[in-house]
Amino acid sequence: MKNSGFKWGMFTARVPFIHMRVEWSLLAQGLVVSLSTALALIPLLTTSFGLSFEEAVTIAMIHMILVTSNVVLFGEPFAGGWITPALPLVLALVIGGYDTPVERFQMMTALSLDFAVLTLLMAVTGLGQRLSDLLPAAIKAGIILGAAFSAFKRIFYDDIAQFKIMPLSYVFAIVTCLVILYLPVFLRLKVKYRLLGKIASFGLLPAFVMVGIFGGLNGELVFDIKSGFLNPPFADLMAKVSPFSIGFPPLDYYIAGVPLALITYLILFGDLVTGRSLIEDNQKYRPDDPIDINLSRTHYAITIRNFIMALLAPFFPTQGALWAGAQVIMVQRWAEGKEKVESLMSGISAFYYYGIPIVFLILPLVTFLRPFMPIALMLTLLLTGIACCKLALKMVRYNGDQIIMLVVAILLTFFSPWIGLVFAISASFIINQLNRKPS
């Protein structure tokens, strides 16, 4: 059953119960984790993009359906997700450079179409590996560190007003998260004490519990739980976001988006390498479930998803190839054997609740989570920034490389992406010339 499906072109679609066993434990976990993450952008959509709460939930639902299509419809063995390190750079460009919701959604459309064309080009030519290899480590590290700087700038400068509204909630969330994920003493104790290990296994959930308790007690979190089901306002949403309603972006928007599309592709390619390595390293434990990895097919799937998003629900970069945290969870469980997860495809599909978006329509659940959404976005950016910092600093060791990394990061954070990209290309050319052996 696990290797069957409906073939359409190079892709394979799979239907729950027919082509995949329902993995109930992963389904339950995904309903909490995936939903919370999918709703994290709602505060941004309502404050900076002019959407109502109901419209923001609807666009988040469309994004999740497209993300889930990566495995259910296209048959990709990767847990799709945002290209998260690019998100702070995108927000800096779109919110910092454009004033009205119409302009911002037009820029999101331009970025999505730029990226769709770029991934299509890389799929046809196979230039992705070559492009990645051409850039020195210092430049790649600079791009990743720039994403970290942009994330911290978004939290502690651009959105500082939100921090001041909920200071206690923000502080408790940050401290709890950092203690559980990074404090050496806690990391040692969770191995020794089963209860602490159990708490740590819930990831960000303990941070939300702390916020709910202390933020609720001091009045920072106000709950307005509604009953019933959401009637998604698709027509109103399309009138505000679709290029068929607000107009396609002018040419200069597409040009302005090119450097960020290129930067995002480099991050995406790293995700693809990571996802492939995770599967290949654990395939030996599951010879009964051979995984078909085809990165050209993956590029085509990403192209289609970004093209559809650009026309219906433009918000770049929500249609990437890999949610690394979810992929690690899925692969580890898959490697434990068939009794845990019948197939990798069934596990990933269950985690994304098979693309059935009914949870977005349950108003008591969505409205209960609403006060937590600014915290969810902040923690997403914070953890992205920390992870990008750690990765960037590991990539370079020499003083010269570190200086180049820092300059690229600063230019990408505080100036136009074009400036950062031009400097990166110039520095890459000079470094390659200096490193070339004389003939």
PDB file of N, CA and C in Angstrom, residues 274-361:
ATOM      1  N   THR A 274      19.861  19.006   3.117  1.00  0.00           N
ATOM      2  CA  THR A 274      19.602  18.509   4.466  1.00  0.00           C
ATOM      3  C   THR A 274      18.548  17.407   4.459  1.00  0.00           C
ATOM      4  N   GLY A 275      17.422  17.659   3.771  1.00  0.00           N
ATOM      5  CA  GLY A 275      16.342  16.684   3.715  1.00  0.00           C
ATOM      6  C   GLY A 275      16.771  15.373   3.074  1.00  0.00           C
ATOM      7  N   ARG A 276      17.524  15.471   1.987  1.00  0.00           N
ATOM      8  CA  ARG A 276      18.007  14.260   1.317  1.00  0.00           C
ATOM      9  C   ARG A 276      18.965  13.474   2.217  1.00  0.00           C
ATOM     10  N   SER A 277      19.847  14.180   2.905  1.00  0.00           N
ATOM     11  CA  SER A 277      20.809  13.511   3.786  1.00  0.00           C
ATOM     12  C   SER A 277      20.104  12.792   4.927  1.00  0.00           C
ATOM     13  N   LEU A 278      19.080  13.426   5.509  1.00  0.00           N
ATOM     14  CA  LEU A 278      18.338  12.796   6.606  1.00  0.00           C
ATOM     15  C   LEU A 278      17.736  11.469   6.167  1.00  0.00           C
ATOM     16  N   ILE A 279      17.156  11.457   4.980  1.00  0.00           N
ATOM     17  CA  ILE A 279      16.522  10.231   4.489  1.00  0.00           C
ATOM     18  C   ILE A 279      17.570   9.181   4.144  1.00  0.00           C
ATOM     19  N   GLU A 280      18.607   9.580   3.419  1.00  0.00           N
ATOM     20  CA  GLU A 280      19.627   8.618   2.992  1.00  0.00           C
ATOM     21  C   GLU A 280      20.365   8.013   4.185  1.00  0.00           C
ATOM     22  N   ASP A 281      20.590   8.820   5.230  1.00  0.00           N
ATOM     23  CA  ASP A 281      21.294   8.305   6.408  1.00  0.00           C
ATOM     24  C   ASP A 281      20.468   7.276   7.173  1.00  0.00           C
ATOM     25  N   ASN A 282      19.144   7.319   7.039  1.00  0.00           N
ATOM     26  CA  ASN A 282      18.277   6.407   7.784  1.00  0.00           C
ATOM     27  C   ASN A 282      17.597   5.355   6.906  1.00  0.00           C
ATOM     28  N   GLN A 283      17.846   5.401   5.598  1.00  0.00           N
ATOM     29  CA  GLN A 283      17.210   4.435   4.698  1.00  0.00           C
ATOM     30  C   GLN A 283      17.607   3.004   5.046  1.00  0.00           C
ATOM     31  N   LYS A 284      18.824   2.820   5.567  1.00  0.00           N
ATOM     32  CA  LYS A 284      19.293   1.461   5.902  1.00  0.00           C
ATOM     33  C   LYS A 284      18.434   0.795   6.966  1.00  0.00           C
ATOM     34  N   TYR A 285      17.736   1.604   7.781  1.00  0.00           N
ATOM     35  CA  TYR A 285      16.867   1.040   8.813  1.00  0.00           C
ATOM     36  C   TYR A 285      15.499   0.638   8.262  1.00  0.00           C
ATOM     37  N   ARG A 286      15.177   1.103   7.051  1.00  0.00           N
ATOM     38  CA  ARG A 286      13.869   0.797   6.464  1.00  0.00           C
ATOM     39  C   ARG A 286      14.009   0.311   5.024  1.00  0.00           C
ATOM     40  N   PRO A 287      14.674  -0.815   4.819  1.00  0.00           N
ATOM     41  CA  PRO A 287      14.789  -1.342   3.455  1.00  0.00           C
ATOM     42  C   PRO A 287      13.431  -1.729   2.864  1.00  0.00           C
ATOM     43  N   ASP A 288      12.425  -1.903   3.746  1.00  0.00           N
ATOM     44  CA  ASP A 288      11.081  -2.256   3.275  1.00  0.00           C
ATOM     45  C   ASP A 288      10.347  -1.069   2.666  1.00  0.00           C
ATOM     46  N   ASP A 289      10.875   0.148   2.872  1.00  0.00           N
ATOM     47  CA  ASP A 289      10.209   1.358   2.384  1.00  0.00           C
ATOM     48  C   ASP A 289      11.196   2.229   1.614  1.00  0.00           C
ATOM     49  N   PRO A 290      11.599   1.801   0.417  1.00  0.00           N
ATOM     50  CA  PRO A 290      12.563   2.593  -0.372  1.00  0.00           C
ATOM     51  C   PRO A 290      11.970   3.943  -0.763  1.00  0.00           C
ATOM     52  N   ILE A 291      12.734   5.016  -0.554  1.00  0.00           N
ATOM     53  CA  ILE A 291      12.268   6.377  -0.813  1.00  0.00           C
ATOM     54  C   ILE A 291      12.839   6.880  -2.134  1.00  0.00           C
ATOM     55  N   ASP A 292      11.959   7.339  -2.978  1.00  0.00           N
ATOM     56  CA  ASP A 292      12.359   7.901  -4.275  1.00  0.00           C
ATOM     57  C   ASP A 292      12.621   9.392  -4.114  1.00  0.00           C
ATOM     58  N   ILE A 293      13.903   9.780  -4.137  1.00  0.00           N
ATOM     59  CA  ILE A 293      14.290  11.188  -4.027  1.00  0.00           C
ATOM     60  C   ILE A 293      14.701  11.678  -5.406  1.00  0.00           C
ATOM     61  N   ASN A 294      14.017  12.701  -5.884  1.00  0.00           N
ATOM     62  CA  ASN A 294      14.296  13.279  -7.197  1.00  0.00           C
ATOM     63  C   ASN A 294      14.228  14.796  -7.051  1.00  0.00           C
ATOM     64  N   LEU A 295      15.388  15.454  -6.936  1.00  0.00           N
ATOM     65  CA  LEU A 295      15.400  16.886  -6.655  1.00  0.00           C
ATOM     66  C   LEU A 295      14.887  17.714  -7.832  1.00  0.00           C
ATOM     67  N   SER A 296      14.995  17.197  -9.052  1.00  0.00           N
ATOM     68  CA  SER A 296      14.390  17.911 -10.177  1.00  0.00           C
ATOM     69  C   SER A 296      12.873  17.934 -10.033  1.00  0.00           C
ATOM     70  N   ARG A 297      12.292  16.806  -9.654  1.00  0.00           N
ATOM     71  CA  ARG A 297      10.854  16.743  -9.414  1.00  0.00           C
ATOM     72  C   ARG A 297      10.459  17.674  -8.264  1.00  0.00           C
ATOM     73  N   THR A 298      11.309  17.722  -7.240  1.00  0.00           N
ATOM     74  CA  THR A 298      11.048  18.614  -6.108  1.00  0.00           C
ATOM     75  C   THR A 298      11.000  20.064  -6.559  1.00  0.00           C
ATOM     76  N   HIS A 299      11.931  20.448  -7.443  1.00  0.00           N
ATOM     77  CA  HIS A 299      11.939  21.820  -7.970  1.00  0.00           C
ATOM     78  C   HIS A 299      10.633  22.131  -8.710  1.00  0.00           C
ATOM     79  N   TYR A 300      10.171  21.184  -9.505  1.00  0.00           N
ATOM     80  CA  TYR A 300       8.923  21.415 -10.253  1.00  0.00           C
ATOM     81  C   TYR A 300       7.743  21.577  -9.291  1.00  0.00           C
ATOM     82  N   ALA A 301       7.706  20.771  -8.239  1.00  0.00           N
ATOM     83  CA  ALA A 301       6.624  20.876  -7.254  1.00  0.00           C
ATOM     84  C   ALA A 301       6.645  22.241  -6.570  1.00  0.00           C
ATOM     85  N   ILE A 302       7.839  22.705  -6.205  1.00  0.00           N
ATOM     86  CA  ILE A 302       7.963  24.017  -5.563  1.00  0.00           C
ATOM     87  C   ILE A 302       7.533  25.121  -6.526  1.00  0.00           C
ATOM     88  N   THR A 303       7.898  24.979  -7.790  1.00  0.00           N
ATOM     89  CA  THR A 303       7.491  25.959  -8.802  1.00  0.00           C
ATOM     90  C   THR A 303       5.979  26.072  -8.878  1.00  0.00           C
ATOM     91  N   ILE A 304       5.302  24.947  -8.958  1.00  0.00           N
ATOM     92  CA  ILE A 304       3.835  24.950  -9.072  1.00  0.00           C
ATOM     93  C   ILE A 304       3.199  25.554  -7.830  1.00  0.00           C
ATOM     94  N   ARG A 305       3.674  25.159  -6.656  1.00  0.00           N
ATOM     95  CA  ARG A 305       3.090  25.674  -5.409  1.00  0.00           C
ATOM     96  C   ARG A 305       3.266  27.185  -5.293  1.00  0.00           C
ATOM     97  N   ASN A 306       4.439  27.700  -5.640  1.00  0.00           N
ATOM     98  CA  ASN A 306       4.667  29.138  -5.539  1.00  0.00           C
ATOM     99  C   ASN A 306       3.881  29.910  -6.590  1.00  0.00           C
ATOM    100  N   PHE A 307       3.701  29.314  -7.755  1.00  0.00           N
ATOM    101  CA  PHE A 307       2.917  29.975  -8.800  1.00  0.00           C
ATOM    102  C   PHE A 307       1.451  30.086  -8.374  1.00  0.00           C
ATOM    103  N   ILE A 308       0.907  29.003  -7.832  1.00  0.00           N
ATOM    104  CA  ILE A 308      -0.485  29.033  -7.352  1.00  0.00           C
ATOM    105  C   ILE A 308      -0.629  30.029  -6.208  1.00  0.00           C
ATOM    106  N   MET A 309       0.337  30.017  -5.283  1.00  0.00           N
ATOM    107  CA  MET A 309       0.279  30.948  -4.161  1.00  0.00           C
ATOM    108  C   MET A 309       0.301  32.390  -4.648  1.00  0.00           C
ATOM    109  N   ALA A 310       1.134  32.683  -5.630  1.00  0.00           N
ATOM    110  CA  ALA A 310       1.245  34.051  -6.146  1.00  0.00           C
ATOM    111  C   ALA A 310      -0.083  34.568  -6.675  1.00  0.00           C
ATOM    112  N   LEU A 311      -0.892  33.689  -7.233  1.00  0.00           N
ATOM    113  CA  LEU A 311      -2.153  34.098  -7.849  1.00  0.00           C
ATOM    114  C   LEU A 311      -3.313  34.126  -6.856  1.00  0.00           C
ATOM    115  N   LEU A 312      -3.255  33.295  -5.809  1.00  0.00           N
ATOM    116  CA  LEU A 312      -4.392  33.166  -4.904  1.00  0.00           C
ATOM    117  C   LEU A 312      -4.145  33.727  -3.507  1.00  0.00           C
ATOM    118  N   ALA A 313      -2.944  33.535  -2.982  1.00  0.00           N
ATOM    119  CA  ALA A 313      -2.678  33.910  -1.583  1.00  0.00           C
ATOM    120  C   ALA A 313      -1.219  34.301  -1.415  1.00  0.00           C
ATOM    121  N   PRO A 314      -0.783  35.375  -2.072  1.00  0.00           N
ATOM    122  CA  PRO A 314       0.648  35.691  -2.093  1.00  0.00           C
ATOM    123  C   PRO A 314       1.214  36.068  -0.738  1.00  0.00           C
ATOM    124  N   PHE A 315       2.097  35.217  -0.213  1.00  0.00           N
ATOM    125  CA  PHE A 315       2.870  35.558   0.973  1.00  0.00           C
ATOM    126  C   PHE A 315       4.145  34.729   0.937  1.00  0.00           C
ATOM    127  N   PHE A 316       5.194  35.327   0.439  1.00  0.00           N
ATOM    128  CA  PHE A 316       6.489  34.682   0.285  1.00  0.00           C
ATOM    129  C   PHE A 316       7.259  34.792   1.600  1.00  0.00           C
ATOM    130  N   PRO A 317       7.998  33.753   2.063  1.00  0.00           N
ATOM    131  CA  PRO A 317       8.329  32.483   1.439  1.00  0.00           C
ATOM    132  C   PRO A 317       7.697  31.310   2.198  1.00  0.00           C
ATOM    133  N   THR A 318       6.395  31.153   2.123  1.00  0.00           N
ATOM    134  CA  THR A 318       5.718  30.093   2.876  1.00  0.00           C
ATOM    135  C   THR A 318       5.696  28.751   2.146  1.00  0.00           C
ATOM    136  N   GLN A 319       6.172  28.700   0.896  1.00  0.00           N
ATOM    137  CA  GLN A 319       6.087  27.453   0.126  1.00  0.00           C
ATOM    138  C   GLN A 319       7.465  26.881  -0.178  1.00  0.00           C
ATOM    139  N   GLY A 320       8.168  26.499   0.887  1.00  0.00           N
ATOM    140  CA  GLY A 320       9.480  25.890   0.722  1.00  0.00           C
ATOM    141  C   GLY A 320       9.407  24.379   0.708  1.00  0.00           C
ATOM    142  N   ALA A 321      10.587  23.753   0.703  1.00  0.00           N
ATOM    143  CA  ALA A 321      10.662  22.298   0.559  1.00  0.00           C
ATOM    144  C   ALA A 321      10.715  21.570   1.883  1.00  0.00           C
ATOM    145  N   LEU A 322      11.182  22.236   2.958  1.00  0.00           N
ATOM    146  CA  LEU A 322      11.509  21.472   4.161  1.00  0.00           C
ATOM    147  C   LEU A 322      11.234  22.266   5.430  1.00  0.00           C
ATOM    148  N   TRP A 323      10.452  21.660   6.302  1.00  0.00           N
ATOM    149  CA  TRP A 323      10.349  22.107   7.699  1.00  0.00           C
ATOM    150  C   TRP A 323      11.280  21.157   8.452  1.00  0.00           C
ATOM    151  N   ALA A 324      12.500  21.649   8.707  1.00  0.00           N
ATOM    152  CA  ALA A 324      13.557  20.762   9.194  1.00  0.00           C
ATOM    153  C   ALA A 324      13.168  20.062  10.489  1.00  0.00           C
ATOM    154  N   GLY A 325      12.575  20.797  11.437  1.00  0.00           N
ATOM    155  CA  GLY A 325      12.198  20.186  12.711  1.00  0.00           C
ATOM    156  C   GLY A 325      11.213  19.051  12.531  1.00  0.00           C
ATOM    157  N   ALA A 326      10.196  19.255  11.689  1.00  0.00           N
ATOM    158  CA  ALA A 326       9.210  18.207  11.437  1.00  0.00           C
ATOM    159  C   ALA A 326       9.842  17.034  10.695  1.00  0.00           C
ATOM    160  N   GLN A 327      10.741  17.316   9.749  1.00  0.00           N
ATOM    161  CA  GLN A 327      11.387  16.246   8.985  1.00  0.00           C
ATOM    162  C   GLN A 327      12.216  15.350   9.903  1.00  0.00           C
ATOM    163  N   VAL A 328      12.913  15.967  10.850  1.00  0.00           N
ATOM    164  CA  VAL A 328      13.720  15.181  11.797  1.00  0.00           C
ATOM    165  C   VAL A 328      12.820  14.259  12.613  1.00  0.00           C
ATOM    166  N   ILE A 329      11.703  14.793  13.100  1.00  0.00           N
ATOM    167  CA  ILE A 329      10.765  13.980  13.886  1.00  0.00           C
ATOM    168  C   ILE A 329      10.236  12.818  13.056  1.00  0.00           C
ATOM    169  N   MET A 330       9.829  13.104  11.822  1.00  0.00           N
ATOM    170  CA  MET A 330       9.253  12.068  10.958  1.00  0.00           C
ATOM    171  C   MET A 330      10.275  10.979  10.629  1.00  0.00           C
ATOM    172  N   VAL A 331      11.483  11.394  10.265  1.00  0.00           N
ATOM    173  CA  VAL A 331      12.505  10.420   9.860  1.00  0.00           C
ATOM    174  C   VAL A 331      12.924   9.559  11.046  1.00  0.00           C
ATOM    175  N   GLN A 332      13.065  10.169  12.213  1.00  0.00           N
ATOM    176  CA  GLN A 332      13.450   9.388  13.399  1.00  0.00           C
ATOM    177  C   GLN A 332      12.391   8.336  13.717  1.00  0.00           C
ATOM    178  N   ARG A 333      11.144   8.727  13.644  1.00  0.00           N
ATOM    179  CA  ARG A 333      10.073   7.776  13.937  1.00  0.00           C
ATOM    180  C   ARG A 333       9.994   6.710  12.852  1.00  0.00           C
ATOM    181  N   TRP A 334      10.168   7.089  11.614  1.00  0.00           N
ATOM    182  CA  TRP A 334      10.168   6.153  10.477  1.00  0.00           C
ATOM    183  C   TRP A 334      11.285   5.124  10.623  1.00  0.00           C
ATOM    184  N   ALA A 335      12.455   5.582  11.089  1.00  0.00           N
ATOM    185  CA  ALA A 335      13.608   4.685  11.220  1.00  0.00           C
ATOM    186  C   ALA A 335      13.412   3.655  12.323  1.00  0.00           C
ATOM    187  N   GLU A 336      12.453   3.895  13.231  1.00  0.00           N
ATOM    188  CA  GLU A 336      12.217   2.959  14.331  1.00  0.00           C
ATOM    189  C   GLU A 336      11.497   1.696  13.885  1.00  0.00           C
ATOM    190  N   GLY A 337      10.962   1.697  12.666  1.00  0.00           N
ATOM    191  CA  GLY A 337      10.365   0.472  12.158  1.00  0.00           C
ATOM    192  C   GLY A 337       8.933   0.631  11.693  1.00  0.00           C
ATOM    193  N   LYS A 338       8.463  -0.387  10.980  1.00  0.00           N
ATOM    194  CA  LYS A 338       7.129  -0.358  10.374  1.00  0.00           C
ATOM    195  C   LYS A 338       6.018  -0.314  11.412  1.00  0.00           C
ATOM    196  N   GLU A 339       6.268  -0.884  12.595  1.00  0.00           N
ATOM    197  CA  GLU A 339       5.228  -0.873  13.623  1.00  0.00           C
ATOM    198  C   GLU A 339       4.982   0.542  14.153  1.00  0.00           C
ATOM    199  N   LYS A 340       5.979   1.417  14.013  1.00  0.00           N
ATOM    200  CA  LYS A 340       5.814   2.812  14.431  1.00  0.00           C
ATOM    201  C   LYS A 340       5.152   3.643  13.325  1.00  0.00           C
ATOM    202  N   VAL A 341       5.711   3.553  12.133  1.00  0.00           N
ATOM    203  CA  VAL A 341       5.173   4.284  10.974  1.00  0.00           C
ATOM    204  C   VAL A 341       5.263   3.359   9.770  1.00  0.00           C
ATOM    205  N   GLU A 342       4.140   3.125   9.109  1.00  0.00           N
ATOM    206  CA  GLU A 342       4.147   2.208   7.980  1.00  0.00           C
ATOM    207  C   GLU A 342       5.086   2.676   6.876  1.00  0.00           C
ATOM    208  N   SER A 343       5.032   3.969   6.550  1.00  0.00           N
ATOM    209  CA  SER A 343       5.895   4.527   5.517  1.00  0.00           C
ATOM    210  C   SER A 343       6.186   5.976   5.848  1.00  0.00           C
ATOM    211  N   LEU A 344       7.263   6.499   5.287  1.00  0.00           N
ATOM    212  CA  LEU A 344       7.605   7.901   5.506  1.00  0.00           C
ATOM    213  C   LEU A 344       6.495   8.807   4.989  1.00  0.00           C
ATOM    214  N   MET A 345       5.918   8.449   3.843  1.00  0.00           N
ATOM    215  CA  MET A 345       4.843   9.258   3.261  1.00  0.00           C
ATOM    216  C   MET A 345       3.625   9.314   4.178  1.00  0.00           C
ATOM    217  N   SER A 346       3.278   8.197   4.775  1.00  0.00           N
ATOM    218  CA  SER A 346       2.105   8.185   5.654  1.00  0.00           C
ATOM    219  C   SER A 346       2.364   9.001   6.917  1.00  0.00           C
ATOM    220  N   GLY A 347       3.607   8.970   7.419  1.00  0.00           N
ATOM    221  CA  GLY A 347       3.940   9.739   8.612  1.00  0.00           C
ATOM    222  C   GLY A 347       3.875  11.238   8.364  1.00  0.00           C
ATOM    223  N   ILE A 348       4.508  11.692   7.271  1.00  0.00           N
ATOM    224  CA  ILE A 348       4.495  13.127   6.957  1.00  0.00           C
ATOM    225  C   ILE A 348       3.072  13.599   6.682  1.00  0.00           C
ATOM    226  N   SER A 349       2.318  12.823   5.920  1.00  0.00           N
ATOM    227  CA  SER A 349       0.940  13.208   5.590  1.00  0.00           C
ATOM    228  C   SER A 349       0.086  13.339   6.849  1.00  0.00           C
ATOM    229  N   ALA A 350       0.265  12.415   7.801  1.00  0.00           N
ATOM    230  CA  ALA A 350      -0.506  12.482   9.041  1.00  0.00           C
ATOM    231  C   ALA A 350      -0.150  13.728   9.837  1.00  0.00           C
ATOM    232  N   PHE A 351       1.133  14.067   9.884  1.00  0.00           N
ATOM    233  CA  PHE A 351       1.570  15.243  10.630  1.00  0.00           C
ATOM    234  C   PHE A 351       0.924  16.520  10.086  1.00  0.00           C
ATOM    235  N   TYR A 352       0.640  16.519   8.802  1.00  0.00           N
ATOM    236  CA  TYR A 352      -0.021  17.667   8.165  1.00  0.00           C
ATOM    237  C   TYR A 352      -1.520  17.435   8.003  1.00  0.00           C
ATOM    238  N   TYR A 353      -2.073  16.523   8.782  1.00  0.00           N
ATOM    239  CA  TYR A 353      -3.491  16.135   8.769  1.00  0.00           C
ATOM    240  C   TYR A 353      -4.053  16.041   7.356  1.00  0.00           C
ATOM    241  N   TYR A 354      -3.219  15.465   6.451  1.00  0.00           N
ATOM    242  CA  TYR A 354      -3.626  15.074   5.098  1.00  0.00           C
ATOM    243  C   TYR A 354      -4.177  16.240   4.276  1.00  0.00           C
ATOM    244  N   GLY A 355      -3.827  17.452   4.653  1.00  0.00           N
ATOM    245  CA  GLY A 355      -4.280  18.611   3.884  1.00  0.00           C
ATOM    246  C   GLY A 355      -5.746  18.942   4.067  1.00  0.00           C
ATOM    247  N   ILE A 356      -6.407  18.292   5.026  1.00  0.00           N
ATOM    248  CA  ILE A 356      -7.826  18.574   5.285  1.00  0.00           C
ATOM    249  C   ILE A 356      -7.888  19.723   6.287  1.00  0.00           C
ATOM    250  N   PRO A 357      -8.347  20.900   5.871  1.00  0.00           N
ATOM    251  CA  PRO A 357      -8.168  22.101   6.702  1.00  0.00           C
ATOM    252  C   PRO A 357      -9.274  22.354   7.713  1.00  0.00           C
ATOM    253  N   ILE A 358      -9.982  21.329   8.150  1.00  0.00           N
ATOM    254  CA  ILE A 358     -11.138  21.546   9.017  1.00  0.00           C
ATOM    255  C   ILE A 358     -10.755  22.230  10.331  1.00  0.00           C
ATOM    256  N   VAL A 359      -9.505  22.010  10.817  1.00  0.00           N
ATOM    257  CA  VAL A 359      -9.126  22.604  12.099  1.00  0.00           C
ATOM    258  C   VAL A 359      -9.112  24.130  12.027  1.00  0.00           C
ATOM    259  N   PHE A 360      -8.863  24.692  10.844  1.00  0.00           N
ATOM    260  CA  PHE A 360      -8.868  26.144  10.702  1.00  0.00           C
ATOM    261  C   PHE A 360     -10.276  26.725  10.848  1.00  0.00           C
ATOM    262  N   LEU A 361     -11.268  25.888  10.722  1.00  0.00           N
ATOM    263  CA  LEU A 361     -12.652  26.358  10.721  1.00  0.00           C
ATOM    264  C   LEU A 361     -13.307  26.246  12.090  1.00  0.00           C
TER     265      LEU A 361
END
